[in-house]
Amino acid sequence: MRFTSERRLDDGVLEREFTLGEIPGILWTPASASASAPVPLILLGHPPLGLRRMYPRLVVRARHSAAEGFATATIELPGSGDRPRLPAAEQARADLRRALEAGEPVSDETVDALILPLVEKSVPEWQAALDALLSLPGIGGPVGYSGGVISIGIRLAVVEPRIVAAGLFAGSLVPRTMFEEARQVTIPLHVLLQWDDEGNDRQAALDLFDAFGSKEKSLHAHMGGHTGVPQSAGDSATRFFTRHLK
Amino acid sequence: MRFTSERRLDDGVLEREFTLGEIPGILWTPASASASAPVPLILLGHPPLGLRRMYPRLVVRARHSAAEGFATATIELPGSGDRPRLPAAEQARADLRRALEAGEPVSDETVDALILPLVEKSVPEWQAALDALLSLPGIGGPVGYSGGVISIGIRLAVVEPRIVAAGLFAGSLVPRTMFEEARQVTIPLHVLLQWDDEGNDRQAALDLFDAFGSKEKSLHAHMGGHTGVPQSAGDSATRFFTRHLK
């Protein structure tokens, strides 16, 4: 992990860009974090639209988390931003667009081709980032995962024991096989659902919530579309992490 | 309204029992409430099991609300506690028990007979209580309604303009006609659902949430049965009232 830039935001949060091999990322730490007072870490997931485009929304979440004493970090997803495209996913994305424009159902094959390579490739990258981040002074554990592509969150929750709680956003297409993986998840979950999410199948989201194996899980549905998550929902998710990471 | 007893709880909350005509009730006010500093009011709904039996759970909600600066009040439901039975509802309750014990579906007729008379009779009583409570020094507005039989909350939200926000518990049988009334509700709603509520039809609860006409509504589902609502869910409901009544 190599830091490439560093700046203080006006609320004292330290924002550092880094690269992990070829993968760009950003780390935000609260002013209070130090080697003698390490803080818990939340990995900030995001949709595969590129870190640069997602930055305004990510920095809001990062500052909010820092105010509650959490470090946050994120990395570019494979195939997004300046990273090389994933050809299979590009084809699937075109198929998805075609289906949505034609008002047709999205086939399981398209969903699998869009999501599964992203999960396969990104999960080990998040784990490598975790190795590097947890070795930094000022960053302790435990670790939470928040938001982003829900299938990545599911896989991470299953395979990465350092992640002890996850806040998931039921707002993306989910391959059928991920429902089976969801049954293997046992960590506490806080799941957000936008009730009228234009790009999301509500019943599938409810079925997925039902499938999670976690004894402690809660679903929080709010009105509005994909990007209409209210401020109070963000506050509630932060309190979930405070309960489980502190 | 006539006060019949008064005591201070150890956190300074003033608990007063009252009667409103033949109807017993309880009013809790935070230590801070005074004629020159009136506080908002939350009406505490409850299932028709009698105030005495419900007291332990009600006083927890009352103290929690008082800590956030709210007065709370509740009244005995018609047919409960020491109040005269409602013969039609008693018959329906026996039919319900029989259906549940036989593992049979509960008929619409039974649900209607159980709930509709309760709504018809109790809603004017809550409104009369509101008249009396709002005339007391130290109690101001605005007013919220919290929990209890959801059909009573729906009807109150439709007919009582002084109630500006409601926290509802999707945990009781709902007559079909209440789905139509739900469409007329426009105040902000915070709806709790126990995902594995043994006495509740989950799909009906989701359909009812969908039916509410309110632009601002949110659904919060937690694991466990009817009485397993976690502490964090109560905190979140209190914050909902703080956003809307303060």
PDB file of N, CA and C in Angstrom, chain B residues 20-51:
ATOM      1  N   LEU B  20     -61.257   9.312  32.816  1.00  0.00           N
ATOM      2  CA  LEU B  20     -61.927  10.216  31.868  1.00  0.00           C
ATOM      3  C   LEU B  20     -63.319   9.627  31.728  1.00  0.00           C
ATOM      4  N   GLY B  21     -64.263  10.161  32.469  1.00  0.00           N
ATOM      5  CA  GLY B  21     -65.544   9.455  32.584  1.00  0.00           C
ATOM      6  C   GLY B  21     -65.271   8.097  33.216  1.00  0.00           C
ATOM      7  N   GLU B  22     -65.674   7.047  32.519  1.00  0.00           N
ATOM      8  CA  GLU B  22     -65.487   5.691  33.050  1.00  0.00           C
ATOM      9  C   GLU B  22     -64.147   5.091  32.647  1.00  0.00           C
ATOM     10  N   ILE B  23     -63.343   5.823  31.879  1.00  0.00           N
ATOM     11  CA  ILE B  23     -62.153   5.236  31.269  1.00  0.00           C
ATOM     12  C   ILE B  23     -60.903   5.533  32.092  1.00  0.00           C
ATOM     13  N   PRO B  24     -60.203   4.519  32.595  1.00  0.00           N
ATOM     14  CA  PRO B  24     -58.956   4.791  33.303  1.00  0.00           C
ATOM     15  C   PRO B  24     -57.821   5.070  32.319  1.00  0.00           C
ATOM     16  N   GLY B  25     -56.850   5.844  32.797  1.00  0.00           N
ATOM     17  CA  GLY B  25     -55.697   6.151  31.951  1.00  0.00           C
ATOM     18  C   GLY B  25     -54.502   6.532  32.803  1.00  0.00           C
ATOM     19  N   ILE B  26     -53.362   6.681  32.151  1.00  0.00           N
ATOM     20  CA  ILE B  26     -52.130   7.082  32.848  1.00  0.00           C
ATOM     21  C   ILE B  26     -51.431   8.154  32.017  1.00  0.00           C
ATOM     22  N   LEU B  27     -50.905   9.138  32.710  1.00  0.00           N
ATOM     23  CA  LEU B  27     -50.152  10.214  32.060  1.00  0.00           C
ATOM     24  C   LEU B  27     -48.764  10.271  32.690  1.00  0.00           C
ATOM     25  N   TRP B  28     -47.734  10.285  31.856  1.00  0.00           N
ATOM     26  CA  TRP B  28     -46.367  10.438  32.340  1.00  0.00           C
ATOM     27  C   TRP B  28     -45.804  11.753  31.785  1.00  0.00           C
ATOM     28  N   THR B  29     -45.250  12.564  32.636  1.00  0.00           N
ATOM     29  CA  THR B  29     -44.633  13.801  32.135  1.00  0.00           C
ATOM     30  C   THR B  29     -43.191  13.893  32.626  1.00  0.00           C
ATOM     31  N   PRO B  30     -42.291  14.369  31.764  1.00  0.00           N
ATOM     32  CA  PRO B  30     -40.903  14.517  32.197  1.00  0.00           C
ATOM     33  C   PRO B  30     -40.794  15.599  33.266  1.00  0.00           C
ATOM     34  N   ALA B  31     -39.766  15.491  34.097  1.00  0.00           N
ATOM     35  CA  ALA B  31     -39.574  16.444  35.187  1.00  0.00           C
ATOM     36  C   ALA B  31     -39.524  17.877  34.677  1.00  0.00           C
ATOM     37  N   SER B  32     -39.053  18.045  33.435  1.00  0.00           N
ATOM     38  CA  SER B  32     -38.848  19.385  32.876  1.00  0.00           C
ATOM     39  C   SER B  32     -40.153  20.079  32.469  1.00  0.00           C
ATOM     40  N   ALA B  33     -41.236  19.326  32.300  1.00  0.00           N
ATOM     41  CA  ALA B  33     -42.468  19.914  31.751  1.00  0.00           C
ATOM     42  C   ALA B  33     -43.078  20.910  32.722  1.00  0.00           C
ATOM     43  N   SER B  34     -43.476  22.064  32.213  1.00  0.00           N
ATOM     44  CA  SER B  34     -44.136  23.069  33.047  1.00  0.00           C
ATOM     45  C   SER B  34     -45.033  23.913  32.160  1.00  0.00           C
ATOM     46  N   ALA B  35     -45.883  24.703  32.831  1.00  0.00           N
ATOM     47  CA  ALA B  35     -46.814  25.549  32.073  1.00  0.00           C
ATOM     48  C   ALA B  35     -46.062  26.488  31.132  1.00  0.00           C
ATOM     49  N   SER B  36     -44.871  26.927  31.565  1.00  0.00           N
ATOM     50  CA  SER B  36     -44.124  27.846  30.704  1.00  0.00           C
ATOM     51  C   SER B  36     -43.241  27.106  29.702  1.00  0.00           C
ATOM     52  N   ALA B  37     -43.069  25.790  29.907  1.00  0.00           N
ATOM     53  CA  ALA B  37     -42.273  24.995  28.961  1.00  0.00           C
ATOM     54  C   ALA B  37     -43.019  23.697  28.650  1.00  0.00           C
ATOM     55  N   PRO B  38     -44.153  23.800  27.903  1.00  0.00           N
ATOM     56  CA  PRO B  38     -44.947  22.603  27.601  1.00  0.00           C
ATOM     57  C   PRO B  38     -44.190  21.668  26.656  1.00  0.00           C
ATOM     58  N   VAL B  39     -44.462  20.387  26.790  1.00  0.00           N
ATOM     59  CA  VAL B  39     -43.748  19.392  25.980  1.00  0.00           C
ATOM     60  C   VAL B  39     -44.721  18.719  25.010  1.00  0.00           C
ATOM     61  N   PRO B  40     -44.196  18.172  23.910  1.00  0.00           N
ATOM     62  CA  PRO B  40     -45.052  17.422  22.978  1.00  0.00           C
ATOM     63  C   PRO B  40     -45.571  16.151  23.638  1.00  0.00           C
ATOM     64  N   LEU B  41     -46.607  15.588  23.057  1.00  0.00           N
ATOM     65  CA  LEU B  41     -47.297  14.434  23.641  1.00  0.00           C
ATOM     66  C   LEU B  41     -47.293  13.255  22.673  1.00  0.00           C
ATOM     67  N   ILE B  42     -47.015  12.079  23.233  1.00  0.00           N
ATOM     68  CA  ILE B  42     -47.166  10.844  22.449  1.00  0.00           C
ATOM     69  C   ILE B  42     -48.244   9.987  23.111  1.00  0.00           C
ATOM     70  N   LEU B  43     -49.249   9.611  22.341  1.00  0.00           N
ATOM     71  CA  LEU B  43     -50.272   8.685  22.828  1.00  0.00           C
ATOM     72  C   LEU B  43     -49.729   7.270  22.685  1.00  0.00           C
ATOM     73  N   LEU B  44     -49.707   6.525  23.791  1.00  0.00           N
ATOM     74  CA  LEU B  44     -49.165   5.163  23.777  1.00  0.00           C
ATOM     75  C   LEU B  44     -50.280   4.150  23.568  1.00  0.00           C
ATOM     76  N   GLY B  45     -50.328   3.593  22.376  1.00  0.00           N
ATOM     77  CA  GLY B  45     -51.276   2.513  22.118  1.00  0.00           C
ATOM     78  C   GLY B  45     -50.767   1.210  22.707  1.00  0.00           C
ATOM     79  N   HIS B  46     -51.645   0.224  22.784  1.00  0.00           N
ATOM     80  CA  HIS B  46     -51.267  -1.081  23.349  1.00  0.00           C
ATOM     81  C   HIS B  46     -52.300  -2.100  22.903  1.00  0.00           C
ATOM     82  N   PRO B  47     -51.973  -3.396  22.987  1.00  0.00           N
ATOM     83  CA  PRO B  47     -52.949  -4.423  22.628  1.00  0.00           C
ATOM     84  C   PRO B  47     -54.043  -4.502  23.686  1.00  0.00           C
ATOM     85  N   PRO B  48     -55.199  -5.073  23.347  1.00  0.00           N
ATOM     86  CA  PRO B  48     -56.340  -5.089  24.276  1.00  0.00           C
ATOM     87  C   PRO B  48     -56.194  -6.160  25.349  1.00  0.00           C
ATOM     88  N   LEU B  49     -55.167  -6.033  26.164  1.00  0.00           N
ATOM     89  CA  LEU B  49     -54.902  -7.011  27.219  1.00  0.00           C
ATOM     90  C   LEU B  49     -55.089  -6.414  28.606  1.00  0.00           C
ATOM     91  N   GLY B  50     -55.475  -5.147  28.645  1.00  0.00           N
ATOM     92  CA  GLY B  50     -55.671  -4.508  29.944  1.00  0.00           C
ATOM     93  C   GLY B  50     -54.439  -3.699  30.331  1.00  0.00           C
ATOM     94  N   LEU B  51     -54.696  -2.489  30.807  1.00  0.00           N
ATOM     95  CA  LEU B  51     -53.600  -1.579  31.183  1.00  0.00           C
ATOM     96  C   LEU B  51     -52.714  -2.164  32.274  1.00  0.00           C
TER      97      LEU B  51
END
